[in-house]
């Protein structure tokens, strides 16, 4: 069957420099450069290979949470229980280790705990579709943190530094230069980026985030996708818990407090909006480094943690407001390309 | 003479962008009468009610209440003239009490505070008047549909309504509940209210109304005394339009049976629905509002689960639990609600077209943009869309062009059966003809097509066979040769007719 009019349709995307320049990511890169200029003015040692790796290591364990969080936000949902999942995973890692379980098994236990927590979120979300994911994960957040506190009270569980390889997950450097964690993060980020933009799963995530019902009618397994993404989030909470435990050498029930804000804030500032169906992975990654390095820089000049909290909150509000400001709308329209 | 009619409408015209919803319509409501209003789907009844209640302002014509010309600027004006409407789907606040629902918008206030005591008393009195079996303090959401309707009627009474409009109130009621509603309606009339009763059911009309007005295609056809008109004449009035053959379907030799549905049941929706469709055939599925056609095809497509019944594809029984099963078995659905269910508005047309079958162009894990674009380009060109590029957003296209994209999208899958639910709804005439043309070509290519439509000319013009449903049951099947507008409407009202005849005989 051919069209009667014989009209042809353009199938190639035109390259436009203007379009590239008004992309949201371009704006993020500019801010990113400004943050780096600020940091190098604060510290002479900042702009060097060890200095930069030192800086990135300060936030990369949280950055692991932004990877699945991009997916969660992309399908139009939210998971605010990630910080508590990190806490529960870390606490159970410590408890297991101190109960005589070998460290490799304790690490697997931590990952499994994360997977279970995420799976629970996912099951509730798909069995009770009328519930808002915000409410579900608010509830499980309290539940997970509560269990962690019940197990440990206000104690901590430590002694992880006695296992050298575990300590090296965070502190180790390949060839004495590149941190192990950095390498693992880059590998994970590449995989997530490819899945988001080059895979059928990624395209379907955009569809689900843009219109869940149309996605269902197009034969997409929406519940399966939601369950997968929540579970994946849990797994990466476990990963984050492992690196955080490696860094501190111990675990407390309050570990990971506020991580959900950092993770969501990084994604949202990166253009992965909470409305679903929008955003791109590169933007989110630039934003991870931008916010992480900004925080590091503020730490260098001894800005107190309270003020840091204020800055964080203000930035998050700014980030969620951007698409709704007139200027932001201009950027969003041009930058966030889903079609 | 002025006092004879409590409500009179002369030459009412209402135009929506692109359509004339009401065209020079007349209506006279006598004091203390129950007046039935009948017509097919889309005849203009709903718009007409909204003009009377003040929701829509007419673009032409005059409204008289008690012989005085009035202008209704909004629903408040309608209320202040004593006009109240009770809709088929109750528009209530389910979490509030009956009292609150009754007095919503005109609460009784004493010294700045709501006078609950008086409101409850008044509400209880109104309910007693209606012989209600529930209390004014009950939560609205806990009541049955019939009870909720009673609350709506009480609400109309509490605002001293003199003209009460009931829009298909019996559509979702059981026989006993309908009987109770008849009694209440008659009681209201005996107490001096004038009632406009809209219904598809003949028995409602015979039981209640003294006169009946018929609309067809947004036009006034006539007003008749219920005692003097026969069923046949009434049906002719409702459908007696000239059909010019504007959609000839090409003559096609049918192939084998492709889809067969046997005794499909879904509790509360439809019962024992059976039909089949062959390759190259267009099966028309029609009925009035509430016939449950859409529910049947949604069940075949796997969106809803049937309670019992079988679906056969090319002679083999298949189980369809979700849309992806249906697509895998070769059944595609063009939804009635293309803007919410069919397409993703914020996406370009290319990605919409290939969404269902992305794995076909790449592999299980990776997409292949190049192959997708080539396929999307070909499909979009085959339906003659007006879009310029594959990256044009769906939301920028007209209804007709969106529908063409939706068609291109289902054609991307390897299908045998196409289900098209109201394929030309909300589309202008030119695009309609193009969609019909596409449907004809698809039949020629050997697809088995099921077309749901409420539009008589469309059903008669395109269908090789017509299955008519009424209130969840298949009431008739007609071949292209034997089908007439009158026969179809008779089947569509079949249940209703039988009961009406019984009533008349008794």
PDB file of N, CA and C in Angstrom, chain A residues 1-14 194-195 197-208 210-222 277-278 333 336-339, chain B residues 298 301 303 323-324 327 333 335 339-341 343-344 346-348 351 354-356 358-359 363-367 369 372-373 377 380-382 384-391 409 411 437-438 441 445:
ATOM      1  N   UNK A   1       0.845  -1.192   0.000  1.00  0.00           N
ATOM      2  CA  UNK A   1       0.000   0.000   0.000  1.00  0.00           C
ATOM      3  C   UNK A   1       0.881   1.243   0.000  1.00  0.00           C
ATOM      4  N   UNK A   2       0.711   2.056  -0.986  1.00  0.00           N
ATOM      5  CA  UNK A   2       1.499   3.280  -1.048  1.00  0.00           C
ATOM      6  C   UNK A   2       0.576   4.481  -1.004  1.00  0.00           C
ATOM      7  N   UNK A   3       1.097   5.567  -0.476  1.00  0.00           N
ATOM      8  CA  UNK A   3       0.287   6.774  -0.383  1.00  0.00           C
ATOM      9  C   UNK A   3      -0.087   7.266  -1.763  1.00  0.00           C
ATOM     10  N   UNK A   4      -1.291   7.788  -1.856  1.00  0.00           N
ATOM     11  CA  UNK A   4      -1.756   8.247  -3.155  1.00  0.00           C
ATOM     12  C   UNK A   4      -1.036   9.517  -3.593  1.00  0.00           C
ATOM     13  N   UNK A   5      -0.771  10.358  -2.616  1.00  0.00           N
ATOM     14  CA  UNK A   5      -0.196  11.652  -2.958  1.00  0.00           C
ATOM     15  C   UNK A   5       1.274  11.531  -3.330  1.00  0.00           C
ATOM     16  N   UNK A   6       1.893  10.419  -2.911  1.00  0.00           N
ATOM     17  CA  UNK A   6       3.313  10.248  -3.184  1.00  0.00           C
ATOM     18  C   UNK A   6       4.169  11.218  -2.399  1.00  0.00           C
ATOM     19  N   UNK A   7       3.603  11.806  -1.359  1.00  0.00           N
ATOM     20  CA  UNK A   7       4.351  12.741  -0.524  1.00  0.00           C
ATOM     21  C   UNK A   7       5.454  11.984   0.214  1.00  0.00           C
ATOM     22  N   UNK A   8       6.627  12.572   0.298  1.00  0.00           N
ATOM     23  CA  UNK A   8       7.679  11.884   1.043  1.00  0.00           C
ATOM     24  C   UNK A   8       7.917  12.583   2.373  1.00  0.00           C
ATOM     25  N   UNK A   9       8.449  11.826   3.294  1.00  0.00           N
ATOM     26  CA  UNK A   9       8.655  12.330   4.643  1.00  0.00           C
ATOM     27  C   UNK A   9      10.135  12.327   4.967  1.00  0.00           C
ATOM     28  N   UNK A  10      10.565  13.413   5.553  1.00  0.00           N
ATOM     29  CA  UNK A  10      11.984  13.524   5.895  1.00  0.00           C
ATOM     30  C   UNK A  10      12.303  12.575   7.046  1.00  0.00           C
ATOM     31  N   UNK A  11      13.345  11.783   6.878  1.00  0.00           N
ATOM     32  CA  UNK A  11      13.674  10.807   7.905  1.00  0.00           C
ATOM     33  C   UNK A  11      15.018  11.092   8.563  1.00  0.00           C
ATOM     34  N   UNK A  12      15.658  12.190   8.162  1.00  0.00           N
ATOM     35  CA  UNK A  12      16.961  12.497   8.759  1.00  0.00           C
ATOM     36  C   UNK A  12      16.819  13.721   9.660  1.00  0.00           C
ATOM     37  N   UNK A  13      17.541  13.665  10.753  1.00  0.00           N
ATOM     38  CA  UNK A  13      17.540  14.796  11.656  1.00  0.00           C
ATOM     39  C   UNK A  13      18.580  15.791  11.182  1.00  0.00           C
ATOM     40  N   UNK A  14      18.185  17.053  11.141  1.00  0.00           N
ATOM     41  CA  UNK A  14      19.158  18.061  10.696  1.00  0.00           C
ATOM     42  C   UNK A  14      20.048  18.464  11.866  1.00  0.00           C
ATOM     43  N   UNK A 194      24.140   3.509  27.982  1.00  0.00           N
ATOM     44  CA  UNK A 194      23.794   2.749  26.778  1.00  0.00           C
ATOM     45  C   UNK A 194      22.378   2.193  26.897  1.00  0.00           C
ATOM     46  N   UNK A 195      22.042   1.658  28.076  1.00  0.00           N
ATOM     47  CA  UNK A 195      20.700   1.116  28.264  1.00  0.00           C
ATOM     48  C   UNK A 195      19.660   2.219  28.067  1.00  0.00           C
ATOM     49  N   UNK A 197      19.800   5.042  26.361  1.00  0.00           N
ATOM     50  CA  UNK A 197      19.655   5.687  25.046  1.00  0.00           C
ATOM     51  C   UNK A 197      19.748   4.760  23.850  1.00  0.00           C
ATOM     52  N   UNK A 198      20.307   3.591  24.035  1.00  0.00           N
ATOM     53  CA  UNK A 198      20.515   2.741  22.868  1.00  0.00           C
ATOM     54  C   UNK A 198      19.768   1.422  22.941  1.00  0.00           C
ATOM     55  N   UNK A 199      19.059   1.162  24.032  1.00  0.00           N
ATOM     56  CA  UNK A 199      18.433  -0.152  24.144  1.00  0.00           C
ATOM     57  C   UNK A 199      16.920  -0.054  23.992  1.00  0.00           C
ATOM     58  N   UNK A 200      16.324  -1.188  23.707  1.00  0.00           N
ATOM     59  CA  UNK A 200      14.868  -1.237  23.613  1.00  0.00           C
ATOM     60  C   UNK A 200      14.249  -0.942  24.977  1.00  0.00           C
ATOM     61  N   UNK A 201      14.913  -1.421  26.037  1.00  0.00           N
ATOM     62  CA  UNK A 201      14.418  -1.153  27.384  1.00  0.00           C
ATOM     63  C   UNK A 201      14.374   0.355  27.643  1.00  0.00           C
ATOM     64  N   UNK A 202      15.426   1.036  27.200  1.00  0.00           N
ATOM     65  CA  UNK A 202      15.493   2.486  27.393  1.00  0.00           C
ATOM     66  C   UNK A 202      14.368   3.205  26.668  1.00  0.00           C
ATOM     67  N   UNK A 203      14.157   2.815  25.399  1.00  0.00           N
ATOM     68  CA  UNK A 203      13.082   3.460  24.643  1.00  0.00           C
ATOM     69  C   UNK A 203      11.744   3.228  25.326  1.00  0.00           C
ATOM     70  N   UNK A 204      11.563   2.009  25.831  1.00  0.00           N
ATOM     71  CA  UNK A 204      10.300   1.699  26.493  1.00  0.00           C
ATOM     72  C   UNK A 204      10.161   2.489  27.799  1.00  0.00           C
ATOM     73  N   UNK A 205      11.300   2.761  28.453  1.00  0.00           N
ATOM     74  CA  UNK A 205      11.219   3.591  29.661  1.00  0.00           C
ATOM     75  C   UNK A 205      10.698   4.983  29.310  1.00  0.00           C
ATOM     76  N   UNK A 206      11.227   5.556  28.230  1.00  0.00           N
ATOM     77  CA  UNK A 206      10.727   6.864  27.798  1.00  0.00           C
ATOM     78  C   UNK A 206       9.226   6.799  27.519  1.00  0.00           C
ATOM     79  N   UNK A 207       8.793   5.699  26.884  1.00  0.00           N
ATOM     80  CA  UNK A 207       7.373   5.551  26.566  1.00  0.00           C
ATOM     81  C   UNK A 207       6.543   5.488  27.840  1.00  0.00           C
ATOM     82  N   UNK A 208       6.996   4.669  28.799  1.00  0.00           N
ATOM     83  CA  UNK A 208       6.245   4.517  30.046  1.00  0.00           C
ATOM     84  C   UNK A 208       6.185   5.851  30.789  1.00  0.00           C
ATOM     85  N   UNK A 210       6.346   8.812  29.497  1.00  0.00           N
ATOM     86  CA  UNK A 210       5.563   9.810  28.771  1.00  0.00           C
ATOM     87  C   UNK A 210       4.075   9.536  28.872  1.00  0.00           C
ATOM     88  N   UNK A 211       3.697   8.267  28.834  1.00  0.00           N
ATOM     89  CA  UNK A 211       2.273   7.919  28.869  1.00  0.00           C
ATOM     90  C   UNK A 211       2.141   6.439  29.190  1.00  0.00           C
ATOM     91  N   UNK A 212       1.867   6.153  30.466  1.00  0.00           N
ATOM     92  CA  UNK A 212       1.823   4.761  30.925  1.00  0.00           C
ATOM     93  C   UNK A 212       0.763   3.952  30.194  1.00  0.00           C
ATOM     94  N   UNK A 213      -0.404   4.566  29.958  1.00  0.00           N
ATOM     95  CA  UNK A 213      -1.494   3.815  29.326  1.00  0.00           C
ATOM     96  C   UNK A 213      -1.186   3.501  27.871  1.00  0.00           C
ATOM     97  N   UNK A 214      -0.677   4.507  27.154  1.00  0.00           N
ATOM     98  CA  UNK A 214      -0.326   4.267  25.751  1.00  0.00           C
ATOM     99  C   UNK A 214       0.751   3.198  25.680  1.00  0.00           C
ATOM    100  N   UNK A 215       1.667   3.213  26.636  1.00  0.00           N
ATOM    101  CA  UNK A 215       2.720   2.205  26.674  1.00  0.00           C
ATOM    102  C   UNK A 215       2.119   0.822  26.854  1.00  0.00           C
ATOM    103  N   UNK A 216       1.147   0.716  27.748  1.00  0.00           N
ATOM    104  CA  UNK A 216       0.492  -0.571  27.990  1.00  0.00           C
ATOM    105  C   UNK A 216      -0.196  -1.063  26.717  1.00  0.00           C
ATOM    106  N   UNK A 217      -0.918  -0.170  26.045  1.00  0.00           N
ATOM    107  CA  UNK A 217      -1.615  -0.552  24.812  1.00  0.00           C
ATOM    108  C   UNK A 217      -0.634  -0.884  23.699  1.00  0.00           C
ATOM    109  N   UNK A 218       0.601  -0.379  23.802  1.00  0.00           N
ATOM    110  CA  UNK A 218       1.602  -0.711  22.790  1.00  0.00           C
ATOM    111  C   UNK A 218       2.299  -2.025  23.109  1.00  0.00           C
ATOM    112  N   UNK A 219       1.784  -2.740  24.103  1.00  0.00           N
ATOM    113  CA  UNK A 219       2.332  -4.050  24.406  1.00  0.00           C
ATOM    114  C   UNK A 219       3.557  -4.030  25.296  1.00  0.00           C
ATOM    115  N   UNK A 220       3.762  -2.929  26.026  1.00  0.00           N
ATOM    116  CA  UNK A 220       4.909  -2.868  26.932  1.00  0.00           C
ATOM    117  C   UNK A 220       4.495  -3.421  28.290  1.00  0.00           C
ATOM    118  N   UNK A 221       5.349  -4.243  28.871  1.00  0.00           N
ATOM    119  CA  UNK A 221       5.079  -4.830  30.179  1.00  0.00           C
ATOM    120  C   UNK A 221       5.423  -3.799  31.258  1.00  0.00           C
ATOM    121  N   UNK A 222       4.459  -2.928  31.545  1.00  0.00           N
ATOM    122  CA  UNK A 222       4.729  -1.824  32.462  1.00  0.00           C
ATOM    123  C   UNK A 222       5.023  -2.302  33.887  1.00  0.00           C
ATOM    124  N   UNK A 277       9.621  10.680  31.415  1.00  0.00           N
ATOM    125  CA  UNK A 277       9.712  10.717  29.956  1.00  0.00           C
ATOM    126  C   UNK A 277      10.673  11.741  29.391  1.00  0.00           C
ATOM    127  N   UNK A 278      11.386  12.437  30.262  1.00  0.00           N
ATOM    128  CA  UNK A 278      12.269  13.493  29.771  1.00  0.00           C
ATOM    129  C   UNK A 278      13.662  13.361  30.355  1.00  0.00           C
ATOM    130  N   UNK A 333      12.558  23.096  26.210  1.00  0.00           N
ATOM    131  CA  UNK A 333      11.981  22.806  24.916  1.00  0.00           C
ATOM    132  C   UNK A 333      13.060  22.373  23.926  1.00  0.00           C
ATOM    133  N   UNK A 336      15.696  19.115  25.894  1.00  0.00           N
ATOM    134  CA  UNK A 336      15.311  17.771  26.263  1.00  0.00           C
ATOM    135  C   UNK A 336      14.640  17.107  25.080  1.00  0.00           C
ATOM    136  N   UNK A 337      15.393  16.333  24.410  1.00  0.00           N
ATOM    137  CA  UNK A 337      14.920  15.769  23.153  1.00  0.00           C
ATOM    138  C   UNK A 337      14.540  14.327  23.378  1.00  0.00           C
ATOM    139  N   UNK A 338      13.292  14.022  23.173  1.00  0.00           N
ATOM    140  CA  UNK A 338      12.874  12.640  23.360  1.00  0.00           C
ATOM    141  C   UNK A 338      12.415  12.044  22.052  1.00  0.00           C
ATOM    142  N   UNK A 339      12.265  12.889  21.050  1.00  0.00           N
ATOM    143  CA  UNK A 339      11.682  12.363  19.821  1.00  0.00           C
ATOM    144  C   UNK A 339      12.709  12.315  18.698  1.00  0.00           C
TER     145      UNK A 339
ATOM    146  N   UNK B 298     -11.820  -4.590  24.266  1.00  0.00           N
ATOM    147  CA  UNK B 298     -10.704  -4.442  25.214  1.00  0.00           C
ATOM    148  C   UNK B 298     -10.388  -5.781  25.860  1.00  0.00           C
ATOM    149  N   UNK B 301      -8.444  -7.784  23.415  1.00  0.00           N
ATOM    150  CA  UNK B 301      -7.080  -7.244  23.307  1.00  0.00           C
ATOM    151  C   UNK B 301      -6.255  -7.497  24.577  1.00  0.00           C
ATOM    152  N   UNK B 303      -6.707  -6.159  27.665  1.00  0.00           N
ATOM    153  CA  UNK B 303      -6.627  -5.082  28.646  1.00  0.00           C
ATOM    154  C   UNK B 303      -7.435  -5.462  29.890  1.00  0.00           C
ATOM    155  N   UNK B 323      -2.014  -6.981  26.552  1.00  0.00           N
ATOM    156  CA  UNK B 323      -1.924  -6.542  25.159  1.00  0.00           C
ATOM    157  C   UNK B 323      -0.769  -7.183  24.403  1.00  0.00           C
ATOM    158  N   UNK B 324       0.367  -7.417  25.067  1.00  0.00           N
ATOM    159  CA  UNK B 324       1.477  -7.995  24.290  1.00  0.00           C
ATOM    160  C   UNK B 324       1.151  -9.394  23.770  1.00  0.00           C
ATOM    161  N   UNK B 327      -0.932  -8.800  20.558  1.00  0.00           N
ATOM    162  CA  UNK B 327      -0.083  -8.382  19.444  1.00  0.00           C
ATOM    163  C   UNK B 327       0.706  -9.568  18.908  1.00  0.00           C
ATOM    164  N   UNK B 333      -5.013  -3.230  17.956  1.00  0.00           N
ATOM    165  CA  UNK B 333      -6.156  -2.393  18.339  1.00  0.00           C
ATOM    166  C   UNK B 333      -5.860  -0.931  18.046  1.00  0.00           C
ATOM    167  N   UNK B 335      -7.257   2.331  19.176  1.00  0.00           N
ATOM    168  CA  UNK B 335      -8.171   2.683  20.264  1.00  0.00           C
ATOM    169  C   UNK B 335      -9.032   3.877  19.893  1.00  0.00           C
ATOM    170  N   UNK B 339      -5.613   9.951  21.574  1.00  0.00           N
ATOM    171  CA  UNK B 339      -4.692  10.922  22.157  1.00  0.00           C
ATOM    172  C   UNK B 339      -4.144  10.460  23.503  1.00  0.00           C
ATOM    173  N   UNK B 340      -4.875   9.592  24.210  1.00  0.00           N
ATOM    174  CA  UNK B 340      -4.367   9.122  25.499  1.00  0.00           C
ATOM    175  C   UNK B 340      -3.859   7.693  25.472  1.00  0.00           C
ATOM    176  N   UNK B 341      -4.477   6.852  24.647  1.00  0.00           N
ATOM    177  CA  UNK B 341      -4.111   5.437  24.657  1.00  0.00           C
ATOM    178  C   UNK B 341      -3.327   5.035  23.422  1.00  0.00           C
ATOM    179  N   UNK B 343      -1.376   7.042  21.080  1.00  0.00           N
ATOM    180  CA  UNK B 343      -0.100   7.649  20.712  1.00  0.00           C
ATOM    181  C   UNK B 343       0.491   8.412  21.888  1.00  0.00           C
ATOM    182  N   UNK B 344       1.798   8.609  21.832  1.00  0.00           N
ATOM    183  CA  UNK B 344       2.460   9.452  22.818  1.00  0.00           C
ATOM    184  C   UNK B 344       2.606  10.839  22.194  1.00  0.00           C
ATOM    185  N   UNK B 346       3.885  13.674  23.043  1.00  0.00           N
ATOM    186  CA  UNK B 346       5.102  14.484  23.092  1.00  0.00           C
ATOM    187  C   UNK B 346       6.223  13.885  22.239  1.00  0.00           C
ATOM    188  N   UNK B 347       5.972  12.753  21.621  1.00  0.00           N
ATOM    189  CA  UNK B 347       6.972  12.118  20.786  1.00  0.00           C
ATOM    190  C   UNK B 347       6.784  12.483  19.317  1.00  0.00           C
ATOM    191  N   UNK B 348       7.837  12.307  18.569  1.00  0.00           N
ATOM    192  CA  UNK B 348       7.741  12.448  17.124  1.00  0.00           C
ATOM    193  C   UNK B 348       6.951  11.290  16.542  1.00  0.00           C
ATOM    194  N   UNK B 351       8.986   7.696  16.144  1.00  0.00           N
ATOM    195  CA  UNK B 351       9.141   6.827  17.322  1.00  0.00           C
ATOM    196  C   UNK B 351       7.819   6.212  17.741  1.00  0.00           C
ATOM    197  N   UNK B 354       7.114   3.115  15.471  1.00  0.00           N
ATOM    198  CA  UNK B 354       7.931   1.913  15.680  1.00  0.00           C
ATOM    199  C   UNK B 354       7.904   1.381  17.107  1.00  0.00           C
ATOM    200  N   UNK B 355       7.244   2.111  18.019  1.00  0.00           N
ATOM    201  CA  UNK B 355       7.328   1.738  19.442  1.00  0.00           C
ATOM    202  C   UNK B 355       6.983   0.275  19.714  1.00  0.00           C
ATOM    203  N   UNK B 356       5.863  -0.193  19.162  1.00  0.00           N
ATOM    204  CA  UNK B 356       5.404  -1.548  19.479  1.00  0.00           C
ATOM    205  C   UNK B 356       6.409  -2.603  19.034  1.00  0.00           C
ATOM    206  N   UNK B 358       9.876  -2.256  18.373  1.00  0.00           N
ATOM    207  CA  UNK B 358      11.285  -1.845  18.330  1.00  0.00           C
ATOM    208  C   UNK B 358      12.241  -3.017  18.227  1.00  0.00           C
ATOM    209  N   UNK B 359      11.886  -4.135  18.837  1.00  0.00           N
ATOM    210  CA  UNK B 359      12.808  -5.272  18.794  1.00  0.00           C
ATOM    211  C   UNK B 359      12.981  -5.812  17.381  1.00  0.00           C
ATOM    212  N   UNK B 363      17.605  -5.600  17.886  1.00  0.00           N
ATOM    213  CA  UNK B 363      17.500  -6.953  18.414  1.00  0.00           C
ATOM    214  C   UNK B 363      16.888  -6.859  19.806  1.00  0.00           C
ATOM    215  N   UNK B 364      16.950  -7.931  20.577  1.00  0.00           N
ATOM    216  CA  UNK B 364      16.264  -7.946  21.853  1.00  0.00           C
ATOM    217  C   UNK B 364      16.757  -6.826  22.784  1.00  0.00           C
ATOM    218  N   UNK B 365      18.052  -6.468  22.642  1.00  0.00           N
ATOM    219  CA  UNK B 365      18.595  -5.490  23.580  1.00  0.00           C
ATOM    220  C   UNK B 365      18.767  -4.097  23.000  1.00  0.00           C
ATOM    221  N   UNK B 366      19.237  -4.036  21.758  1.00  0.00           N
ATOM    222  CA  UNK B 366      19.589  -2.724  21.222  1.00  0.00           C
ATOM    223  C   UNK B 366      18.612  -2.246  20.150  1.00  0.00           C
ATOM    224  N   UNK B 367      18.426  -0.936  20.131  1.00  0.00           N
ATOM    225  CA  UNK B 367      17.592  -0.355  19.088  1.00  0.00           C
ATOM    226  C   UNK B 367      18.465  -0.101  17.866  1.00  0.00           C
ATOM    227  N   UNK B 369      18.338   2.737  15.118  1.00  0.00           N
ATOM    228  CA  UNK B 369      17.662   3.952  14.668  1.00  0.00           C
ATOM    229  C   UNK B 369      17.486   3.984  13.163  1.00  0.00           C
ATOM    230  N   UNK B 372      14.763   1.671  12.025  1.00  0.00           N
ATOM    231  CA  UNK B 372      13.488   2.196  12.497  1.00  0.00           C
ATOM    232  C   UNK B 372      13.009   3.343  11.626  1.00  0.00           C
ATOM    233  N   UNK B 373      13.936   4.256  11.333  1.00  0.00           N
ATOM    234  CA  UNK B 373      13.538   5.417  10.543  1.00  0.00           C
ATOM    235  C   UNK B 373      13.092   5.013   9.154  1.00  0.00           C
ATOM    236  N   UNK B 377       9.371   5.744   7.967  1.00  0.00           N
ATOM    237  CA  UNK B 377       9.186   6.593   6.789  1.00  0.00           C
ATOM    238  C   UNK B 377       8.228   5.914   5.811  1.00  0.00           C
ATOM    239  N   UNK B 380       4.635   5.807   7.339  1.00  0.00           N
ATOM    240  CA  UNK B 380       4.012   7.125   7.401  1.00  0.00           C
ATOM    241  C   UNK B 380       3.620   7.586   6.000  1.00  0.00           C
ATOM    242  N   UNK B 381       4.443   7.263   5.012  1.00  0.00           N
ATOM    243  CA  UNK B 381       4.107   7.641   3.638  1.00  0.00           C
ATOM    244  C   UNK B 381       2.925   6.826   3.124  1.00  0.00           C
ATOM    245  N   UNK B 382       2.820   5.569   3.557  1.00  0.00           N
ATOM    246  CA  UNK B 382       1.749   4.721   3.043  1.00  0.00           C
ATOM    247  C   UNK B 382       0.373   5.192   3.510  1.00  0.00           C
ATOM    248  N   UNK B 384      -0.290   8.416   3.965  1.00  0.00           N
ATOM    249  CA  UNK B 384      -0.475   9.763   3.422  1.00  0.00           C
ATOM    250  C   UNK B 384      -0.643  10.836   4.488  1.00  0.00           C
ATOM    251  N   UNK B 385       0.191  10.809   5.493  1.00  0.00           N
ATOM    252  CA  UNK B 385       0.067  11.821   6.530  1.00  0.00           C
ATOM    253  C   UNK B 385       0.585  13.164   6.029  1.00  0.00           C
ATOM    254  N   UNK B 386       0.108  14.221   6.656  1.00  0.00           N
ATOM    255  CA  UNK B 386       0.543  15.554   6.254  1.00  0.00           C
ATOM    256  C   UNK B 386       1.834  15.969   6.958  1.00  0.00           C
ATOM    257  N   UNK B 387       2.309  15.151   7.877  1.00  0.00           N
ATOM    258  CA  UNK B 387       3.526  15.504   8.605  1.00  0.00           C
ATOM    259  C   UNK B 387       4.690  15.657   7.638  1.00  0.00           C
ATOM    260  N   UNK B 388       5.625  16.540   7.982  1.00  0.00           N
ATOM    261  CA  UNK B 388       6.738  16.812   7.084  1.00  0.00           C
ATOM    262  C   UNK B 388       7.909  15.886   7.384  1.00  0.00           C
ATOM    263  N   UNK B 389       8.178  15.698   8.679  1.00  0.00           N
ATOM    264  CA  UNK B 389       9.320  14.867   9.034  1.00  0.00           C
ATOM    265  C   UNK B 389       8.933  13.890  10.127  1.00  0.00           C
ATOM    266  N   UNK B 390       9.731  12.852  10.285  1.00  0.00           N
ATOM    267  CA  UNK B 390       9.456  11.845  11.314  1.00  0.00           C
ATOM    268  C   UNK B 390       9.581  12.434  12.710  1.00  0.00           C
ATOM    269  N   UNK B 391      10.196  13.621  12.791  1.00  0.00           N
ATOM    270  CA  UNK B 391      10.433  14.209  14.109  1.00  0.00           C
ATOM    271  C   UNK B 391       9.345  15.206  14.492  1.00  0.00           C
ATOM    272  N   UNK B 409       1.009   2.968  12.984  1.00  0.00           N
ATOM    273  CA  UNK B 409       1.629   2.304  14.130  1.00  0.00           C
ATOM    274  C   UNK B 409       1.166   0.856  14.253  1.00  0.00           C
ATOM    275  N   UNK B 411       0.060  -0.934  11.880  1.00  0.00           N
ATOM    276  CA  UNK B 411       0.505  -1.678  10.696  1.00  0.00           C
ATOM    277  C   UNK B 411       1.973  -2.108  10.805  1.00  0.00           C
ATOM    278  N   UNK B 437     -10.776   4.852   2.893  1.00  0.00           N
ATOM    279  CA  UNK B 437     -10.005   4.351   1.761  1.00  0.00           C
ATOM    280  C   UNK B 437      -8.903   3.406   2.249  1.00  0.00           C
ATOM    281  N   UNK B 438      -8.220   3.825   3.300  1.00  0.00           N
ATOM    282  CA  UNK B 438      -7.159   2.994   3.874  1.00  0.00           C
ATOM    283  C   UNK B 438      -7.736   1.671   4.367  1.00  0.00           C
ATOM    284  N   UNK B 441      -8.332  -0.658   1.553  1.00  0.00           N
ATOM    285  CA  UNK B 441      -7.072  -1.241   1.069  1.00  0.00           C
ATOM    286  C   UNK B 441      -6.566  -2.331   2.005  1.00  0.00           C
ATOM    287  N   UNK B 445      -5.788  -6.283   1.393  1.00  0.00           N
ATOM    288  CA  UNK B 445      -4.524  -6.963   1.686  1.00  0.00           C
ATOM    289  C   UNK B 445      -4.713  -8.198   2.546  1.00  0.00           C
TER     290      UNK B 445
END
